[in-house]
XYZ file of C-alpha atoms in Angstrom:
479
model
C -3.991 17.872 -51.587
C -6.110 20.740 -50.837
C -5.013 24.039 -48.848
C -7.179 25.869 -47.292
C -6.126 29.350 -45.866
C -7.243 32.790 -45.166
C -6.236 34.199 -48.359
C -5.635 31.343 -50.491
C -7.525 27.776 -51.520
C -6.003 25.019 -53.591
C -7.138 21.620 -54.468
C -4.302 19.342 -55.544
C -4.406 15.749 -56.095
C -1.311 13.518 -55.144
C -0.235 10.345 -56.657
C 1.654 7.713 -54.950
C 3.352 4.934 -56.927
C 3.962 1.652 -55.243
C 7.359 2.151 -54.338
C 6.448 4.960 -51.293
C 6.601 3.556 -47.751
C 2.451 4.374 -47.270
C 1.364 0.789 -48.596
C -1.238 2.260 -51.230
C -1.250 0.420 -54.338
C 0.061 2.297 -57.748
C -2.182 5.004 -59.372
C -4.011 5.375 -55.697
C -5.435 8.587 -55.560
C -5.350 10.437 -52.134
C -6.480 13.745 -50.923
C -4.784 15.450 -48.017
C -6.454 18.892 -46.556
C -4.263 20.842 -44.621
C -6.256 23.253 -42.586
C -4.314 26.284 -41.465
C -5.821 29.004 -38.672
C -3.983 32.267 -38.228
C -5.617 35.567 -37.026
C -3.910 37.861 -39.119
C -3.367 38.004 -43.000
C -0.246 35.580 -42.922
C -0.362 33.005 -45.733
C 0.523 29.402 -46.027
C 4.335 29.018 -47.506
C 5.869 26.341 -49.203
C 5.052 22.867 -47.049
C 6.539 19.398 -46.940
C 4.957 15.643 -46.973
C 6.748 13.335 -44.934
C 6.817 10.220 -46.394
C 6.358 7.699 -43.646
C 3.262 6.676 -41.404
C 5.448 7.869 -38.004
C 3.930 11.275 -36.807
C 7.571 13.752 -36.156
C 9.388 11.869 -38.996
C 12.257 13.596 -40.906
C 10.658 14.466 -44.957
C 12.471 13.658 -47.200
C 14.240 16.576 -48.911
C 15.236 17.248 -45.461
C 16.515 13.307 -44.836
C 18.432 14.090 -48.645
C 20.001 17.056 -47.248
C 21.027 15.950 -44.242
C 23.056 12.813 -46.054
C 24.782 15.121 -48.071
C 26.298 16.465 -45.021
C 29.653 14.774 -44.590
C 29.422 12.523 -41.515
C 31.826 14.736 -39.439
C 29.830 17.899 -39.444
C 26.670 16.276 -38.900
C 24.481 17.350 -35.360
C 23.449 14.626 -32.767
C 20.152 15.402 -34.314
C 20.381 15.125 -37.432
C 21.978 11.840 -37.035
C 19.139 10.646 -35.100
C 16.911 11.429 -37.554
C 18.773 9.657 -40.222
C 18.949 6.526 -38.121
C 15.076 6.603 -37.812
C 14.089 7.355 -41.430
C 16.449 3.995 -42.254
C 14.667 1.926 -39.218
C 11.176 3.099 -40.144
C 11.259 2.775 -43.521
C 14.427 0.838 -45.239
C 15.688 -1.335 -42.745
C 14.960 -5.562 -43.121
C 11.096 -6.171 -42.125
C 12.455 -7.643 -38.480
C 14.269 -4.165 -37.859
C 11.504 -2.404 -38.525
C 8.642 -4.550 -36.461
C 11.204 -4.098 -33.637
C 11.240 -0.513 -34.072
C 7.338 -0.474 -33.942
C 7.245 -1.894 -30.593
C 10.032 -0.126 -29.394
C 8.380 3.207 -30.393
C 4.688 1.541 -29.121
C 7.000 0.820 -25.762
C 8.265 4.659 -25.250
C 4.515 5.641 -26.151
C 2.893 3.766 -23.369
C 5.566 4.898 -20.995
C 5.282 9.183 -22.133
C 1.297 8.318 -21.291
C 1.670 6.932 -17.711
C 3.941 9.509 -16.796
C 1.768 12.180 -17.867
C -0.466 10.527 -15.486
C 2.088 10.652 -12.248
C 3.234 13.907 -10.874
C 6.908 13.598 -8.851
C 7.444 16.838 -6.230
C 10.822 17.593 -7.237
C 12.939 19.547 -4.364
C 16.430 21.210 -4.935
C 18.703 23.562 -3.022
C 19.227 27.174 -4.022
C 22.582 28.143 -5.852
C 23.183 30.538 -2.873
C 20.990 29.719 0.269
C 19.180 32.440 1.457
C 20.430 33.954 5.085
C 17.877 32.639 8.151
C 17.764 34.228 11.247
C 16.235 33.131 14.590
C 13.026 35.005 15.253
C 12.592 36.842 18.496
C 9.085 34.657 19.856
C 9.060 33.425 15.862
C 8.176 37.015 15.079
C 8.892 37.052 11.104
C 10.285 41.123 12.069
C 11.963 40.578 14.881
C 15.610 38.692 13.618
C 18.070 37.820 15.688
C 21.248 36.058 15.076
C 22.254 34.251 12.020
C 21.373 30.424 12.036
C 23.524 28.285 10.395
C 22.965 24.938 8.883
C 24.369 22.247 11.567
C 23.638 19.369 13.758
C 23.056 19.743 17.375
C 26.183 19.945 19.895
C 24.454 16.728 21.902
C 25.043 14.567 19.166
C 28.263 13.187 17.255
C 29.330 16.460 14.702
C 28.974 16.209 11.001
C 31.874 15.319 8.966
C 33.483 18.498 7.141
C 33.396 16.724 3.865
C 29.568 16.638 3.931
C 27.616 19.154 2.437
C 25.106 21.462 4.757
C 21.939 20.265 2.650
C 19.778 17.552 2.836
C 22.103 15.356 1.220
C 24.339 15.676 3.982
C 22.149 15.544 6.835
C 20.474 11.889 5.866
C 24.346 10.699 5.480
C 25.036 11.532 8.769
C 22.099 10.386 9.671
C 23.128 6.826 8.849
C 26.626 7.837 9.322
C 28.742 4.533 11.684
C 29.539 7.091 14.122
C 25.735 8.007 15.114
C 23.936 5.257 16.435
C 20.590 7.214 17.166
C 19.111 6.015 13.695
C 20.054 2.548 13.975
C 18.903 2.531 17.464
C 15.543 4.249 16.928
C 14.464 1.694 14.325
C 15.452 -1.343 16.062
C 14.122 -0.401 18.692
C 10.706 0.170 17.092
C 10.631 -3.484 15.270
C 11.239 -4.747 18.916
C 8.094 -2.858 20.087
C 5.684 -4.509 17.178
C 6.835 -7.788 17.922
C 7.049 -7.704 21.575
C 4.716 -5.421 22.393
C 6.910 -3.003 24.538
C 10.158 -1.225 23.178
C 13.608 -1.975 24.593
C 13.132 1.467 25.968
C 9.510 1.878 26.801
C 9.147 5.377 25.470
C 9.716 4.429 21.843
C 8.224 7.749 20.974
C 11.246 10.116 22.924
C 14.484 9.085 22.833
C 15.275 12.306 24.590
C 16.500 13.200 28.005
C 13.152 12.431 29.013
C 13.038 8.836 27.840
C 12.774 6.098 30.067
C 16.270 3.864 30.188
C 16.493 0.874 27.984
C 15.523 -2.430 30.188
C 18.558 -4.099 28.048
C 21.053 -1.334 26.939
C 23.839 -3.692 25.411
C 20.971 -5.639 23.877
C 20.118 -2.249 22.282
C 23.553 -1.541 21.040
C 24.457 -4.469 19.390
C 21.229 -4.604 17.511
C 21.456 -1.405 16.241
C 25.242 -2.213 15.559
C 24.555 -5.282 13.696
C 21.782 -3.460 11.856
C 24.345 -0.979 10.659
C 27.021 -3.742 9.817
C 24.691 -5.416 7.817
C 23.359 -2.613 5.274
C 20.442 -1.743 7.174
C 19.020 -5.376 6.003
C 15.412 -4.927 7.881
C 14.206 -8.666 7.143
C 17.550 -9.762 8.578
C 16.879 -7.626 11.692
C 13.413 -9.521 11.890
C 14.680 -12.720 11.278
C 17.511 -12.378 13.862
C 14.731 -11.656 16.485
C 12.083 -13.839 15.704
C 14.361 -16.980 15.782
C 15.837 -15.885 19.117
C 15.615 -17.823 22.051
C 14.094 -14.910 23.805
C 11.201 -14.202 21.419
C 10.660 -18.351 20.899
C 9.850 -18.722 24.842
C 6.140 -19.917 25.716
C 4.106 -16.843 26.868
C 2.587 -18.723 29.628
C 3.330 -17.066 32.789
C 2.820 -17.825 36.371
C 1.001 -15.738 38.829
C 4.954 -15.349 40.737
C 6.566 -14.182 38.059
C 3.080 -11.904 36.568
C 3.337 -10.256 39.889
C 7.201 -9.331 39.564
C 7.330 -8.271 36.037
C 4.009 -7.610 34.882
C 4.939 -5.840 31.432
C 7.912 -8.464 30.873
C 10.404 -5.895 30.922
C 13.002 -9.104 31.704
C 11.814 -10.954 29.025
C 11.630 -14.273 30.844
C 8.659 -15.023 28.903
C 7.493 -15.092 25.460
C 5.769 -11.958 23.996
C 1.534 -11.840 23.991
C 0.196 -8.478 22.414
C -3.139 -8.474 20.836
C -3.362 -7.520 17.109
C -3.720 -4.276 15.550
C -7.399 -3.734 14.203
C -6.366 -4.524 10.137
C -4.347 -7.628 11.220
C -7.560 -9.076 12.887
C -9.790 -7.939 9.898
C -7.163 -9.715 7.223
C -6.992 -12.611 9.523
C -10.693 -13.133 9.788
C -10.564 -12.889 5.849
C -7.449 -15.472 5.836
C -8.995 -18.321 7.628
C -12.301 -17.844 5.885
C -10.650 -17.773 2.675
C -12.137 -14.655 1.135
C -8.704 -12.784 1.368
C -7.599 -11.380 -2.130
C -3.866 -11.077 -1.618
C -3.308 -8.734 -4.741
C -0.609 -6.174 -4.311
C -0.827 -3.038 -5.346
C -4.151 -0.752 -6.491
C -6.438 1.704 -5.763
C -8.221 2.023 -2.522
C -11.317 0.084 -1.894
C -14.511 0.714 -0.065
C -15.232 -2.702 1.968
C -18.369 -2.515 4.622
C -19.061 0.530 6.768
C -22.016 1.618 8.832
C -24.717 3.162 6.391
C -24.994 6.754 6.220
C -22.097 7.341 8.913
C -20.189 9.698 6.510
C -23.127 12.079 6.165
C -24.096 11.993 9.784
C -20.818 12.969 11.138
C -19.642 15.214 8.013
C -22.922 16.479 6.346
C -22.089 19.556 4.161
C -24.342 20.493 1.255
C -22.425 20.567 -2.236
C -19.147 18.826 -0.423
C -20.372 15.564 1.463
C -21.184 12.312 -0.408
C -22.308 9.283 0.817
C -20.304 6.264 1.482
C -20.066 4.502 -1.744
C -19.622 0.762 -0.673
C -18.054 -1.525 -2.906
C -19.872 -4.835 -3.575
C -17.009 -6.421 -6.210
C -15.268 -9.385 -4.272
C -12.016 -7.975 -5.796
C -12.617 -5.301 -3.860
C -14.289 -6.340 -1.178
C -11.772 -8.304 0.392
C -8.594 -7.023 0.262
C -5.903 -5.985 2.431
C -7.310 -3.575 4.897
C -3.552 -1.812 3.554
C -6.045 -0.510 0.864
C -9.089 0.855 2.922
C -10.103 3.887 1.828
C -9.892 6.156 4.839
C -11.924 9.332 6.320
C -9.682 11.286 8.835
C -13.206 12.133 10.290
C -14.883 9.122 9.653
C -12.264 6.133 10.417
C -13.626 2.510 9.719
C -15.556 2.220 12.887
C -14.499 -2.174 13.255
C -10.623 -0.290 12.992
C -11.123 2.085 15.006
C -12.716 -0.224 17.702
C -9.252 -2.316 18.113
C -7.761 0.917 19.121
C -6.633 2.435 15.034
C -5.406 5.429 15.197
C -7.412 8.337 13.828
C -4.806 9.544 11.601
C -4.773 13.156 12.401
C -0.861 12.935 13.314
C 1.920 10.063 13.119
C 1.784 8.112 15.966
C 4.740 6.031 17.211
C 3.305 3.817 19.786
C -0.886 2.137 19.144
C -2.436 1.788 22.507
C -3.936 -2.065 23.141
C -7.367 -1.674 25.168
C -9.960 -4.636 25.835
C -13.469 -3.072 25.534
C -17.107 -4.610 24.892
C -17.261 -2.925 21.643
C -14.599 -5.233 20.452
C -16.413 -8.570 20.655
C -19.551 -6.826 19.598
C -17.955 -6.008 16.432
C -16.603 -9.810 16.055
C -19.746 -11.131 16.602
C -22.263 -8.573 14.653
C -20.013 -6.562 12.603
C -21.576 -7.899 8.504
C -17.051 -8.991 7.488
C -16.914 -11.067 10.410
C -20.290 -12.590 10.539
C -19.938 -13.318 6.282
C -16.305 -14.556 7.007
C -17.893 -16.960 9.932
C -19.858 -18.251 7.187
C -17.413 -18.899 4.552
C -15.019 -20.672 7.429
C -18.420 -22.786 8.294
C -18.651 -24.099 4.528
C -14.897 -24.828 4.517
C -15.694 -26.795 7.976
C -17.891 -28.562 5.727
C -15.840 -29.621 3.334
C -12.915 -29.739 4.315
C -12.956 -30.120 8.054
C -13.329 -34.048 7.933
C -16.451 -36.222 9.099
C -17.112 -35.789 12.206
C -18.430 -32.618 13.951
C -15.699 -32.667 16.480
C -12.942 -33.025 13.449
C -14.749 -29.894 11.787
C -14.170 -28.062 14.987
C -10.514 -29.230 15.282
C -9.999 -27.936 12.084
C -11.105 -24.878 12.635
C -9.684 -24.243 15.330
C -5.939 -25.450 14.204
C -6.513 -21.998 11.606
C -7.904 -19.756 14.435
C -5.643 -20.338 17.177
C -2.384 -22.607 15.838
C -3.034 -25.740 18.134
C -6.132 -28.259 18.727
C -8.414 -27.477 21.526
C -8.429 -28.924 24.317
C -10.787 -31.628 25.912
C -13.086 -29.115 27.302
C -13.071 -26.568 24.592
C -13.903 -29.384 22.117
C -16.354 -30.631 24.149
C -17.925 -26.591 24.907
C -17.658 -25.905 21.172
C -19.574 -29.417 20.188
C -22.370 -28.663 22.841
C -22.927 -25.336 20.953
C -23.189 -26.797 17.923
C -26.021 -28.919 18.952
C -27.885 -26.578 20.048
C -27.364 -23.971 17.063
C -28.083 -26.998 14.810
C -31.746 -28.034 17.016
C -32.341 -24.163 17.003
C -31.993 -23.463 13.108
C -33.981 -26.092 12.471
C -36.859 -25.449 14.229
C -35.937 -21.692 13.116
C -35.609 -21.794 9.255
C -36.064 -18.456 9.135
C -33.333 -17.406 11.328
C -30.933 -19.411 9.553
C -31.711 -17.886 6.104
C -31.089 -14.506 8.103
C -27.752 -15.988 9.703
C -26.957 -16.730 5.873
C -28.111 -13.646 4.077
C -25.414 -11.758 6.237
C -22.727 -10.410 3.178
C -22.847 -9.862 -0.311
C -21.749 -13.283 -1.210
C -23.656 -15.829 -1.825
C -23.784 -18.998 0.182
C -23.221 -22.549 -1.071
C -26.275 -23.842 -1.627
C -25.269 -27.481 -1.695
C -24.747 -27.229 1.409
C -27.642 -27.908 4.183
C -29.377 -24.751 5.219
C -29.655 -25.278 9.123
C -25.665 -27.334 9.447
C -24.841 -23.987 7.605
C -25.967 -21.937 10.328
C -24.940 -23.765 13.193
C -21.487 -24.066 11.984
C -21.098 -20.193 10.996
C -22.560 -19.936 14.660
C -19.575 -21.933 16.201
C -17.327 -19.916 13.696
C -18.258 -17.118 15.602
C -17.908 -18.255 19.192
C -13.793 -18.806 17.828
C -13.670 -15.699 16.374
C -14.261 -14.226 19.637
C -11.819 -16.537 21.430
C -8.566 -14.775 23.013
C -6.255 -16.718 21.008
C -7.665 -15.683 18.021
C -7.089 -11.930 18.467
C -4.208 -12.473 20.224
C -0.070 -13.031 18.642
C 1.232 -15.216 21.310
């Protein structure tokens, strides 16, 4: 080996024999430099080899020394590095190609969790003393405060702590059904459209009175019974007799209960700006249904991001994604602006982000078929819904339509909507092919390519029908 130091320089050359745990062969010759940097005149003292290929190993003299301990006196550490010189290097070749992968195993998993950072919170040994602040005046304290619930509500058990701990056990605690009755009464609201009580947002003094108050309570009670079991809680409502009615409502009963607050009829709430994006995606059969990942980048107007938020040295422009992986995912993993939202979510009424919001507000604007039938997702997933009319709708046009419709809307059309939806396509299909330059335009829409099998002008009319059902009621709408 060689040393090199600041006062000192050796060249040394080892020689293994076959019998060391390196692989070389006997009489191999190898040269080790050990470099050492130190700012003052400190030398190099006596060093070790370790003789094993595992970096942190035990060397040998000390692995001799350590055995010579009697087993009773020996440190939890010293015992572990016994047990690793045997597995690394005299253990049977199957205990020791286990122990590779086991240490390759712990290796991968130190590296990703370098990579995540947890927020760890704990209580102080001795909690410092709070005070209320006169007008929140950091100078101006008042009388102590003291860790507690509020009077309103049921009290906290005296064997709980007065931490966190304790105030998210009596949080879920039997004997306080606000939890339980918050939460159930929010799944209500996004399947019915309208909360048991209305003001799902204040449960407060202020709140309007549930419309079914033992409904109410014995949700929330059976959601408590059960272990909080939130697919159960679904399950329970959606195969109720009250959520399985037919929406259909006369103009008698529309006039006496226009929001349905007797639930005589079946719930009909249009759906939230993602859900009509990933359902457009569904039918056309672009959707990739991965779970998990990073966020994605899908189709946004160009330069938007610098128009609104245009700050030299800070802004960047929007840096759409044209992979399909990424393309067409989940709108779960849209990358999103606070300032900027994704203006085809933010159209169906998305919130903005800025704060949590409880309750989405449902509007019908013009903006909202415009985006259906211009925005580039919808008219490229019109297009791939066209070619799967194609071929697999059937062979006639008005079994294409049929089939189309079945994915759109859950039933067949009717007499007249077949026969509306047929005319179009007549006149699409006469139009594009007088027009071959329209439909190339109609088909250029996306970064996908189309099918070119498939007949340039029946392409066009078809994604032009597509569209007409995208824009259909029933389409946006969860009856």
């Amino acid at each position: 080996w060689a040393v090199d130091g600041p006062t000192k320089k050796e060249n040394r050359v080892a020689v293994f024999t076959a019998d060391q745990p390196f692989g070389f062969k006997g009489g191999t010759e190898v040269r080790v430099r050990l470099r050492h940097h130190f700012g003052s005149s400190h030398n190099i003292g006596r060093f070790r080899l370790a003789l094993t290929d595992r970096p942190g190993a035990g060397f040998k003299d000390d692995v001799t020394s350590i055995a010579s301990i009697p087993v009773g006196k020996r440190t939890q550490a010293q015992q572990q590095q016994l047990r690793d010189h045997f597995l690394t290097t005299a253990a049977p070749a199957d205990l020791r190609a286990l122990q590779a992968q086991l240490r390759a195993a712990r290796d991968k998993l130190s590296r990703q969790a370098k990579k995540v950072s947890v927020m760890v919170m704990a209580d102080m040994a001795k909690p410092r003393t709070t005070h209320v602040l006169e007008r929140g005046q950091y100078d101006m304290k008042r009388e102590r405060a003291n860790a507690d619930t509020p009077s309103a509500l049921p009290p906290m058990n005296s064997n709980l702590p007065r931490n966190r701990l304790g105030l998210a056990r009596w949080l879920t605690a039997k004997n306080n059904p606000l939890t339980a009755r918050v939460i159930v009464n929010r799944y209500w609201q996004r399947l019915f459209g309208t909360g048991i009580v209305k003001t799902s947002e204040d449960f407060g003094s202020q709140s309007e009175f549930p419309s079914h108050p033992e409904l109410l309570d014995w949700l929330a009670r059976d959601f408590m019974t059960h272990g909080w079991d939130v697919k159960r809680l679904h399950k329970a409502i959606v195969l109720s007799a009250t959520y399985r009615q037919s929406s259909f409502v006369s103009s008698q009963l529309l006039e006496r209960d226009p929001e349905n607050r007797l639930l005589a009829r079946g719930p009909r709430k249009r759906l939230d700006g993602e859900t009509i994006r990933d359902q457009a995606l569904f039918v056309s059969g672009l959707l990739i249904e991965e779970v998990g990942g990073p966020s994605v980048y899908p189709y946004h107007p160009k330069g938007l991001w610098l128009e609104i938020n245009n700050r030299p040295g800070y802004s960047r422009a929007y840096p759409h994604q044209t992979d399909p992986k990424h393309l067409y995912r989940r709108s779960l993993y849209t990358f999103w602006k606070r300032t900027v939202p994704p203006p085809s979510m933010q159209a169906f009424d998305a919130p903005e982000r800025e704060f949590c919001v409880v309750k989405r507000s449902s509007t019908n604007t013009p903006l909202q078929p415009f985006v259906l039938m211009h925005g580039p997702q919808f008219v490229e997933a019109s297009r791939f819904l066209a070619q799967r009319m194609m071929k697999q709708g059937g062979d006639s046009p008005q079994d294409k339509i049929t089939f189309a419709f079945r994915l759109l809307t859950s039933r067949k059309p009717s007499e007249l909507e077949g026969r509306i939806l047929l005319n179009a396509y007549h006149k699409r299909l006469a139009y594009y092919k007088r027009n071959a330059t329209a439909a190339e335009q109609m088909l250029a829409v996306g970064v996908s390519q189309r099918d070119a099998s498939l007949n340039e002008a029946e392409h066009a009319a078809w994604t032009a029908v597509a569209r007409m059902m995208f824009n259909l009621s029933e389409a946006i709408t969860k009856p």
